[in-house]
Coordinates of C-alpha atoms and ligand atoms in Angstrom, one line a residue:
Chain Q
M966 CA 29.5 -69.3 -220.8
A967 CA 28.4 -71.6 -218.1
V968 CA 30.7 -73.7 -216.0
A969 CA 29.8 -76.1 -213.3
V970 CA 30.8 -75.0 -209.7
L971 CA 31.0 -77.6 -206.9
I972 CA 30.0 -76.0 -203.6
P973 CA 31.2 -77.0 -200.2
T974 CA 29.0 -77.7 -197.1
V975 CA 29.8 -74.4 -195.5
L976 CA 28.3 -72.6 -198.5
R977 CA 25.4 -74.6 -199.3
K978 CA 23.2 -72.4 -197.1
H979 CA 23.4 -69.8 -199.9
T980 CA 22.6 -72.3 -202.6
A981 CA 19.4 -73.9 -201.1
G982 CA 21.5 -76.8 -200.2
K983 CA 22.7 -77.6 -203.7
D984 CA 26.2 -79.0 -204.0
Q985 CA 26.5 -78.0 -207.6
V986 CA 25.3 -75.0 -209.5
A987 CA 26.0 -73.3 -212.9
A988 CA 27.6 -70.0 -213.2
Q989 CA 28.6 -67.6 -215.9
G990 CA 31.9 -65.9 -216.5
A991 CA 35.5 -66.2 -218.3
S992 CA 37.5 -66.0 -215.0
V993 CA 37.2 -67.3 -211.5
R994 CA 36.6 -63.7 -210.4
E995 CA 33.7 -63.3 -212.8
I996 CA 32.2 -66.7 -211.7
L997 CA 32.2 -65.5 -208.1
R998 CA 30.7 -62.3 -209.0
D999 CA 27.9 -64.2 -210.9
L1000 CA 27.3 -66.6 -207.9
E1001 CA 26.9 -63.5 -205.7
T1002 CA 24.3 -62.1 -208.1
Q1003 CA 22.6 -65.5 -208.2
F1004 CA 22.9 -66.1 -204.3
R1005 CA 23.1 -62.9 -202.3
G1006 CA 25.8 -63.1 -199.7
F1007 CA 27.6 -66.0 -201.3
T1008 CA 31.0 -64.3 -201.6
Q1009 CA 30.5 -62.1 -198.3
N1010 CA 33.2 -63.9 -196.3
L1011 CA 35.3 -65.4 -199.1
Y1012 CA 37.7 -62.4 -199.4
A1013 CA 40.3 -61.1 -197.0
E1014 CA 40.5 -57.3 -196.4
D1015 CA 43.2 -57.0 -199.3
G1016 CA 40.7 -58.3 -201.8
D1017 CA 42.4 -61.7 -202.1
L1018 CA 40.9 -65.0 -201.3
K1019 CA 41.1 -66.0 -197.7
P1020 CA 43.7 -68.5 -197.1
F1021 CA 41.1 -71.0 -195.5
I1022 CA 39.4 -71.3 -198.8
N1023 CA 40.8 -73.1 -201.9
I1024 CA 39.4 -72.8 -205.3
Y1025 CA 40.4 -75.3 -208.2
V1026 CA 39.9 -75.1 -211.8
N1027 CA 39.5 -78.7 -212.7
E1028 CA 42.3 -80.3 -210.6
E1029 CA 44.6 -77.4 -210.1
D1030 CA 44.9 -74.8 -207.2
I1031 CA 44.2 -71.3 -208.7
R1032 CA 47.1 -70.1 -206.6
F1033 CA 49.4 -71.9 -209.0
L1034 CA 47.5 -70.5 -211.9
Q1035 CA 46.5 -66.8 -212.2
D1036 CA 44.7 -66.8 -209.0
L1037 CA 41.2 -65.0 -209.2
D1038 CA 42.0 -64.0 -212.8
T1039 CA 42.5 -67.7 -213.9
P1040 CA 40.5 -68.1 -217.1
V1041 CA 37.7 -70.7 -217.3
Q1042 CA 36.0 -72.3 -220.3
S1043 CA 32.6 -73.9 -220.6
N1044 CA 33.6 -77.6 -219.9
D1045 CA 35.8 -76.6 -216.9
T1046 CA 34.8 -77.5 -213.4
V1047 CA 35.4 -74.9 -210.6
T1048 CA 35.6 -76.6 -207.1
I1049 CA 35.4 -74.5 -204.0
L1050 CA 36.8 -76.2 -200.8
P1051 CA 37.8 -75.6 -197.3
A1052 CA 41.6 -75.7 -196.7
I1053 CA 42.6 -78.5 -194.4
A1054 CA 46.0 -79.6 -193.0
G1055 CA 47.5 -82.9 -192.3
G1056 CA 50.7 -84.9 -192.2
Chain P
M263 CA 35.3 -79.9 -168.5
A264 CA 32.8 -78.1 -170.9
E265 CA 33.5 -78.8 -174.5
D266 CA 34.0 -75.7 -176.6
L267 CA 35.1 -75.2 -180.1
K268 CA 35.9 -71.5 -181.1
C269 CA 36.9 -69.9 -184.5
R270 CA 40.5 -68.8 -184.4
E271 CA 39.6 -65.7 -186.6
C272 CA 36.2 -64.3 -185.5
G273 CA 35.8 -66.0 -182.1
K274 CA 32.4 -67.5 -182.7
A275 CA 31.8 -70.5 -180.4
Y276 CA 30.4 -73.9 -181.4
S277 CA 29.3 -76.8 -179.2
A278 CA 31.2 -80.1 -179.5
Q279 CA 30.8 -81.5 -183.0
P280 CA 32.8 -82.9 -185.8
A281 CA 33.6 -79.8 -187.6
A282 CA 36.8 -77.9 -188.3
M283 CA 35.7 -74.7 -190.0
C284 CA 33.6 -71.6 -189.0
E285 CA 30.3 -71.3 -190.8
E286 CA 30.6 -67.5 -190.6
C287 CA 34.2 -66.6 -191.7
F288 CA 35.7 -70.0 -192.6
G289 CA 38.5 -69.6 -190.2
P290 CA 39.7 -72.9 -188.4
L291 CA 37.9 -74.1 -185.3
E292 CA 40.1 -74.7 -182.3
F293 CA 39.3 -76.4 -179.1
N294 CA 39.9 -73.7 -176.7
V295 CA 39.0 -74.0 -173.0
D296 CA 40.1 -71.5 -170.3
Y297 CA 41.8 -73.9 -167.9
S298 CA 42.5 -71.1 -165.3
Q299 CA 40.1 -72.7 -162.9
L300 CA 42.4 -75.6 -162.6
A301 CA 45.2 -73.5 -161.2
G302 CA 46.1 -74.9 -157.9
I303 CA 44.1 -78.1 -158.6
L304 CA 46.1 -79.6 -161.3
T305 CA 49.4 -79.5 -159.5
R306 CA 52.9 -80.8 -160.3
E307 CA 52.6 -83.3 -157.6
K308 CA 49.2 -84.6 -158.8
I309 CA 50.6 -85.0 -162.5
A310 CA 53.7 -86.6 -161.2
Q311 CA 51.8 -89.3 -159.4
R312 CA 50.1 -90.5 -162.5
A313 CA 51.1 -93.2 -165.0
K314 CA 53.9 -92.3 -167.5
N315 CA 51.7 -91.7 -170.6
M316 CA 50.2 -88.6 -172.2
W317 CA 46.8 -89.0 -170.4
R318 CA 48.7 -87.6 -167.3
Y319 CA 47.6 -84.4 -168.5
R320 CA 44.0 -85.4 -169.2
E321 CA 42.4 -82.4 -167.8
L322 CA 44.0 -80.3 -170.6
L323 CA 42.7 -82.5 -173.4
P324 CA 39.3 -82.7 -175.1
I325 CA 38.4 -86.1 -174.0
T326 CA 36.0 -87.8 -171.7
N327 CA 37.1 -91.4 -172.2
V328 CA 40.5 -92.9 -173.2
P329 CA 40.0 -95.8 -175.6
A330 CA 41.9 -98.7 -173.8
P331 CA 44.2 -99.4 -176.6
G332 CA 45.8 -96.0 -176.5
A333 CA 46.5 -96.1 -172.8
S334 CA 50.2 -96.4 -173.1
I335 CA 50.9 -93.6 -175.7
G336 CA 53.3 -90.8 -174.8
F337 CA 56.0 -90.0 -172.2
T338 CA 58.8 -90.8 -174.6
P339 CA 62.4 -90.1 -173.4
L340 CA 63.9 -86.6 -173.2
V341 CA 67.5 -87.7 -173.9
V342 CA 70.4 -85.5 -172.6
A343 CA 72.4 -85.2 -175.8
N344 CA 76.0 -84.6 -174.7
N345 CA 77.8 -86.0 -177.7
L346 CA 75.9 -83.9 -180.2
A347 CA 76.2 -80.9 -177.7
K348 CA 80.1 -81.3 -177.9
H349 CA 80.1 -81.7 -181.7
W350 CA 78.3 -78.3 -182.0
G351 CA 79.9 -76.6 -179.0
V352 CA 76.8 -76.0 -177.1
Q353 CA 76.2 -76.5 -173.3
E354 CA 72.7 -77.9 -172.7
L355 CA 71.1 -79.9 -175.5
Y356 CA 68.1 -82.4 -175.2
I357 CA 66.2 -84.5 -177.7
K358 CA 62.5 -85.2 -177.4
N359 CA 62.5 -88.7 -178.9
D360 CA 59.1 -89.6 -180.4
A361 CA 60.8 -92.0 -182.8
V362 CA 59.8 -94.6 -180.0
N363 CA 56.4 -93.4 -179.4
F364 CA 53.7 -96.1 -179.0
P365 CA 52.4 -97.9 -181.1
S366 CA 53.5 -96.7 -184.5
L367 CA 56.8 -95.0 -183.8
S368 CA 56.0 -91.3 -184.4
F369 CA 54.3 -88.2 -182.7
K370 CA 51.1 -88.9 -184.7
D371 CA 50.2 -91.6 -182.2
R372 CA 49.4 -88.7 -179.7
V373 CA 47.0 -86.8 -182.0
V374 CA 45.4 -89.9 -183.4
S375 CA 44.5 -91.3 -179.9
V376 CA 42.6 -88.1 -179.1
A377 CA 40.9 -88.0 -182.6
I378 CA 39.8 -91.8 -182.2
A379 CA 38.5 -91.2 -178.8
K380 CA 36.3 -88.3 -180.2
A381 CA 35.4 -90.5 -183.3
I382 CA 34.1 -93.0 -180.8
D383 CA 32.1 -90.4 -178.8
F384 CA 30.6 -89.0 -181.9
G385 CA 29.6 -92.5 -183.0
F386 CA 31.6 -92.9 -186.3
K387 CA 32.1 -96.4 -187.4
V388 CA 34.7 -95.4 -189.9
V389 CA 37.8 -93.3 -189.4
G390 CA 40.3 -92.0 -192.1
C391 CA 42.9 -89.4 -193.0
A392 CA 45.0 -87.9 -195.7
S393 CA 48.6 -88.7 -194.8
T394 CA 52.1 -88.5 -195.8
G395 CA 52.7 -91.8 -194.0
N396 CA 53.2 -91.3 -190.2
L397 CA 49.5 -90.5 -189.7
A398 CA 48.4 -93.3 -191.9
N399 CA 50.4 -95.8 -189.6
A400 CA 49.0 -94.3 -186.5
V401 CA 45.3 -94.3 -187.8
A402 CA 45.6 -98.0 -189.1
A403 CA 47.1 -99.3 -185.8
Q404 CA 44.8 -97.4 -183.4
A405 CA 41.6 -98.1 -185.6
A406 CA 42.5 -101.8 -185.6
A407 CA 42.8 -102.0 -181.9
C408 CA 39.5 -100.1 -181.5
R409 CA 37.7 -102.2 -184.1
L410 CA 36.9 -99.4 -186.4
K411 CA 36.9 -99.5 -190.3
T412 CA 39.3 -97.2 -192.0
C413 CA 39.6 -95.1 -195.2
I414 CA 43.2 -94.0 -195.6
L415 CA 44.5 -91.8 -198.6
I416 CA 48.3 -91.4 -199.3
P417 CA 50.4 -90.2 -202.2
S418 CA 51.2 -93.4 -204.2
D419 CA 55.0 -92.6 -204.2
L420 CA 55.3 -93.0 -200.3
E421 CA 58.1 -94.9 -198.8
P422 CA 57.5 -98.7 -198.9
A423 CA 57.8 -99.1 -195.1
K424 CA 55.1 -96.5 -194.5
I425 CA 52.8 -98.3 -197.0
T426 CA 53.5 -101.7 -195.3
G427 CA 53.2 -100.2 -191.9
T428 CA 49.7 -99.2 -192.7
L429 CA 48.4 -102.3 -194.6
I430 CA 49.5 -104.8 -192.0
Y431 CA 46.9 -103.4 -189.6
G432 CA 44.1 -104.2 -192.2
A433 CA 43.5 -100.8 -193.3
N434 CA 41.7 -99.8 -196.4
L435 CA 44.6 -97.8 -198.1
I436 CA 43.9 -95.8 -201.2
A437 CA 47.2 -94.9 -203.2
V438 CA 46.5 -91.6 -205.1
T439 CA 48.7 -90.7 -208.0
G440 CA 49.4 -87.1 -206.9
N441 CA 51.2 -85.1 -204.3
Y442 CA 50.1 -84.5 -200.9
D443 CA 48.1 -81.4 -201.5
E444 CA 46.1 -83.3 -204.2
V445 CA 45.5 -86.2 -201.8
N446 CA 44.3 -83.6 -199.2
R447 CA 41.9 -82.1 -201.6
L448 CA 40.4 -85.4 -202.5
C449 CA 40.2 -86.3 -198.9
T450 CA 38.2 -83.0 -198.2
Q451 CA 35.8 -83.9 -201.1
I452 CA 35.3 -87.4 -199.6
A453 CA 34.7 -85.9 -196.1
E454 CA 32.0 -83.6 -197.6
R455 CA 30.1 -86.6 -199.0
Y456 CA 30.5 -89.5 -196.5
Q457 CA 29.8 -89.3 -192.8
W458 CA 33.1 -90.6 -191.6
G459 CA 35.5 -89.5 -189.0
F460 CA 38.5 -88.0 -190.8
V461 CA 41.1 -87.3 -188.1
N462 CA 42.7 -84.3 -189.8
V463 CA 39.5 -83.1 -191.4
N464 CA 36.3 -82.9 -189.4
L465 CA 37.9 -84.1 -186.2
R466 CA 40.9 -81.7 -186.7
P467 CA 40.2 -79.4 -183.6
Y468 CA 40.4 -82.4 -181.3
Y469 CA 43.2 -84.1 -183.1
A470 CA 45.5 -81.1 -183.0
E471 CA 45.3 -80.9 -179.2
G472 CA 47.0 -84.1 -178.9
S473 CA 50.1 -82.6 -179.9
K474 CA 50.3 -80.3 -176.7
T475 CA 51.2 -83.4 -174.8
Y476 CA 54.6 -83.5 -176.7
G477 CA 55.3 -80.0 -175.4
F478 CA 53.9 -80.7 -171.7
E479 CA 56.3 -83.7 -171.4
I480 CA 59.2 -81.6 -172.5
L481 CA 58.4 -79.1 -169.8
E482 CA 57.9 -81.6 -167.1
Q483 CA 60.9 -83.7 -168.1
L484 CA 63.1 -80.7 -167.9
G485 CA 62.0 -80.3 -164.3
W486 CA 59.1 -78.0 -164.8
K487 CA 61.2 -75.6 -166.8
T488 CA 60.9 -74.0 -170.3
P489 CA 63.9 -74.5 -172.5
Q490 CA 65.2 -71.3 -174.1
H491 CA 65.0 -72.8 -177.6
I492 CA 63.0 -75.4 -179.3
I493 CA 63.4 -76.6 -182.9
V494 CA 60.5 -78.4 -184.6
P495 CA 60.0 -79.8 -188.1
M496 CA 57.0 -78.4 -190.0
A497 CA 54.7 -80.1 -192.5
G498 CA 51.1 -78.7 -192.0
G499 CA 52.5 -76.4 -189.2
S500 CA 50.3 -77.7 -186.5
L501 CA 52.8 -79.2 -184.1
I502 CA 54.8 -75.9 -183.6
T503 CA 51.7 -73.8 -182.7
K504 CA 50.5 -76.6 -180.2
I505 CA 53.9 -76.7 -178.5
Q506 CA 53.5 -73.0 -178.0
K507 CA 50.1 -73.6 -176.6
A508 CA 51.4 -76.2 -174.3
V509 CA 54.0 -73.7 -172.9
Q510 CA 51.3 -71.0 -172.5
E511 CA 48.8 -73.3 -170.7
F512 CA 51.5 -74.6 -168.2
Q513 CA 52.3 -71.0 -167.5
K514 CA 48.6 -70.1 -166.9
L515 CA 48.2 -73.0 -164.5
G516 CA 51.4 -71.9 -162.5
L517 CA 53.1 -75.3 -163.3
I518 CA 56.1 -73.4 -164.8
E519 CA 57.5 -69.9 -164.6
Q520 CA 57.0 -67.2 -167.2
S521 CA 60.2 -67.2 -169.3
P522 CA 61.1 -66.7 -172.8
C523 CA 61.1 -69.8 -175.2
R524 CA 62.1 -69.1 -178.6
I525 CA 60.5 -71.5 -181.2
Y526 CA 62.1 -72.4 -184.6
G527 CA 60.5 -74.2 -187.5
A528 CA 62.4 -76.5 -189.9
Q529 CA 61.4 -77.4 -193.5
A530 CA 63.2 -79.1 -196.5
E531 CA 64.4 -76.6 -198.9
G532 CA 62.3 -78.5 -201.7
C533 CA 59.1 -77.6 -199.7
A534 CA 59.6 -74.6 -197.5
P535 CA 56.5 -72.5 -197.8
I536 CA 56.4 -71.5 -194.0
V537 CA 60.1 -70.9 -193.6
N538 CA 60.0 -68.7 -196.8
M539 CA 57.1 -66.8 -195.3
V540 CA 59.2 -66.0 -192.0
K541 CA 62.6 -65.4 -193.7
Q542 CA 61.0 -63.1 -196.3
G543 CA 58.8 -61.3 -194.0
L544 CA 55.5 -62.1 -196.0
D545 CA 51.9 -61.8 -194.5
R546 CA 50.6 -64.4 -196.8
L547 CA 51.8 -68.0 -197.6
R548 CA 52.9 -68.8 -201.1
P549 CA 52.1 -72.5 -201.8
V550 CA 54.9 -74.5 -203.6
K551 CA 55.1 -77.7 -205.5
P552 CA 57.0 -80.2 -203.1
N553 CA 60.2 -81.7 -204.4
T554 CA 62.3 -83.4 -201.5
I555 CA 63.2 -86.6 -200.0
A556 CA 61.4 -85.5 -196.7
K557 CA 58.2 -86.8 -197.9
S558 CA 56.5 -86.7 -194.5
L559 CA 57.1 -82.8 -194.8
A560 CA 56.1 -82.5 -198.3
I561 CA 52.9 -80.2 -197.8
G562 CA 53.0 -77.4 -200.3
N563 CA 49.9 -75.6 -199.0
P564 CA 50.0 -76.0 -195.3
A565 CA 46.8 -74.9 -193.7
D566 CA 48.3 -73.9 -190.4
G567 CA 51.1 -72.2 -192.1
I568 CA 50.2 -68.7 -191.1
Y569 CA 49.8 -69.7 -187.4
A570 CA 53.2 -71.4 -187.5
A571 CA 54.8 -68.4 -189.0
R572 CA 53.2 -66.4 -186.2
V573 CA 54.5 -68.5 -183.5
M574 CA 58.1 -68.2 -184.7
R575 CA 57.8 -64.4 -185.0
Q576 CA 56.2 -63.9 -181.8
S577 CA 58.5 -66.0 -179.8
G578 CA 61.6 -64.6 -181.3
G579 CA 62.5 -67.7 -183.3
T580 CA 62.9 -68.0 -187.0
G581 CA 62.7 -70.7 -189.7
E582 CA 65.4 -72.6 -191.4
S583 CA 65.5 -75.1 -194.2
A584 CA 67.8 -78.1 -195.3
T585 CA 68.8 -79.5 -198.7
D586 CA 68.3 -83.2 -199.4
D587 CA 72.1 -83.9 -198.8
E588 CA 71.9 -81.9 -195.5
I589 CA 68.9 -84.1 -194.4
V590 CA 70.9 -87.2 -195.0
A591 CA 73.9 -85.8 -193.2
G592 CA 71.5 -84.8 -190.4
I593 CA 70.2 -88.3 -189.9
R594 CA 73.7 -89.8 -189.9
L595 CA 74.8 -87.2 -187.5
L596 CA 72.2 -87.9 -185.0
A597 CA 72.6 -91.7 -185.2
T598 CA 76.5 -91.6 -185.0
T599 CA 76.6 -89.2 -182.1
E600 CA 73.5 -90.1 -180.0
G601 CA 72.5 -93.6 -181.3
I602 CA 69.1 -92.3 -182.3
F603 CA 67.9 -93.2 -185.9
T604 CA 65.3 -90.8 -187.0
E605 CA 63.4 -90.3 -190.2
T606 CA 64.0 -87.7 -193.0
A607 CA 61.8 -85.0 -190.9
G608 CA 64.2 -85.3 -188.1
G609 CA 67.3 -85.1 -190.5
V610 CA 65.7 -81.8 -191.6
M611 CA 65.5 -80.6 -188.0
I612 CA 69.0 -81.6 -187.2
A613 CA 70.3 -79.8 -190.3
A614 CA 68.3 -76.7 -189.5
A615 CA 69.4 -76.8 -185.9
E616 CA 73.1 -77.0 -187.0
K617 CA 72.7 -73.8 -189.1
L618 CA 70.9 -72.0 -186.4
I619 CA 73.6 -72.8 -183.9
R620 CA 76.5 -72.4 -186.3
S621 CA 75.2 -68.9 -187.4
G622 CA 74.9 -67.8 -183.9
K623 CA 71.2 -67.3 -184.0
I624 CA 71.0 -69.8 -181.1
P625 CA 73.7 -68.9 -178.5
P626 CA 75.9 -71.8 -177.3
D627 CA 75.3 -71.2 -173.6
E628 CA 71.5 -71.7 -173.5
S629 CA 69.2 -74.6 -173.3
I630 CA 68.1 -76.3 -176.5
V631 CA 65.4 -78.9 -177.2
L632 CA 65.4 -80.9 -180.5
S633 CA 62.1 -82.4 -181.5
I634 CA 62.4 -85.8 -183.1
T635 CA 59.0 -86.9 -184.3
G636 CA 59.6 -90.0 -186.3
N637 CA 61.5 -93.2 -186.7
G638 CA 64.3 -93.8 -189.3
L639 CA 63.4 -97.5 -190.1
K640 CA 60.5 -96.0 -191.9
T641 CA 62.5 -94.0 -194.4
Q642 CA 65.6 -96.1 -195.0
D643 CA 65.3 -95.6 -198.7
A644 CA 66.6 -92.0 -198.1
I645 CA 70.0 -93.2 -196.6
T646 CA 70.7 -96.7 -198.1
G647 CA 73.0 -95.2 -200.7
S648 CA 75.0 -93.3 -198.1
V649 CA 76.1 -96.1 -195.8
K650 CA 77.9 -99.3 -196.6
I651 CA 79.1 -102.8 -194.9
T652 CA 82.5 -102.6 -193.7
A653 CA 83.6 -105.8 -195.2
T654 CA 82.0 -109.1 -196.4
I655 CA 84.4 -112.1 -195.5
K656 CA 84.4 -115.8 -195.6
P657 CA 83.6 -117.5 -192.2
T658 CA 87.2 -118.0 -191.4
F659 CA 89.4 -116.2 -188.6
Q660 CA 92.2 -115.6 -191.0
D661 CA 89.9 -113.6 -193.3
F662 CA 88.6 -111.5 -190.4
Q663 CA 92.2 -110.9 -189.1
R664 CA 93.3 -109.8 -192.6
T665 CA 90.4 -107.5 -193.0
Y666 CA 90.8 -106.0 -189.6
E667 CA 94.6 -105.6 -189.7
Q668 CA 94.6 -104.2 -193.2
G669 CA 91.3 -102.3 -192.8
G670 CA 92.7 -98.8 -192.5
E671 CA 90.2 -96.3 -192.7
A672 CA 87.2 -98.6 -193.1
W673 CA 87.2 -99.1 -189.4
Q674 CA 85.7 -96.0 -187.9
Ligands
ZN2184 ZN1 34.9 -67.4 -187.7

């Protein structure tokens, strides 16, 4: 099952500059695993030492932050969009 | 001064550029220059001779040119708060009052002036931000004065005064039907696509340094001394980290003595991810869905949260939160004791300070600084239900006399 993944600027060096790619998988974790297979090194710096996503990276399934869903185990379906974005602050 | 961005996580150095994230490890970039060569050169006397604005510390800021419209920002009053001190039974209490900062009545004028100076250096023609209100006001005002175009994004349910206080400057204001974290996500996506200067996205490392001047001023106005306790409201968590940085830089330069300064962070109970992290001893911040009248602090996934928590832990401070009722009571307490009308964020900070003092976490005989960062005229909606007119009368003396003499408890 293929879903669309939106790639932020900082990760486009792995995707030959592409800002959107297709990936296979039934969960965010599987999608990331597929991205690593397609683009070696893609996930190299995404994870903290404890295996969790680094706090500086946010991943959304459609519009929702996966930290409010099931984190890396959040399920994805073929018409979903996965968005990877840097975390920024504000006020 | 050489310009230098450095990753807070892996230490990789970058030249001056509009970027906020490390390409290697995705950690946040920080403007980080070792100012130690200024020791003995940037002296108390030299600073004291300069005009009373935030640029008196210009060597410690990442700027080359100050845009003329921003020249009067900063050096707001440090008020000796004797009435409130008496109310709480403490001996030495001060209020750093950025409710009267120029031009848009919040501490955000400081950060925006640095960001806009950099936006001009980098050649941006459009500046923008994602904002909970005060930042929108500050960007709109200063962009207008610098003849820059704007793209400002806010949650659509913001207080009307903060919306009007942005639109009046001719800003392009986009109201987004979502909470701040959703506005923030959208803003990040826009910043990825369009080459604009977003003050809290790609200009963030520079922007954040402007907050240090709030801390520098406290230290100078106290007579080149560190207070023993500082209480700070937290939204994204940036200000509290920069107050600590201000103390450390003044210590390194020999402008103040090394002495302990405990730093406390305040959040609304309906959006307290950083306070929760500190109180529960967590390593990781758990984002929340905000639900509070303190809209300017309603950031559920604060990007600087882990660093803010570290400041509280390292300095010996802690975090404290306040309910909506306590926030309103805090706003009224400050107004009725000290004659200072602050916004909801200030009410959060006052309520948190009261709890820290009453519980004995802050001892009554040590010096305390309260951080007021915004103006109450912008968030009047929060308190209108809790105050009322003493009496409405006909324009006759008899009516007044009767009202006064029979007034009883209505007269405070
Ligand atoms: Zn790094």
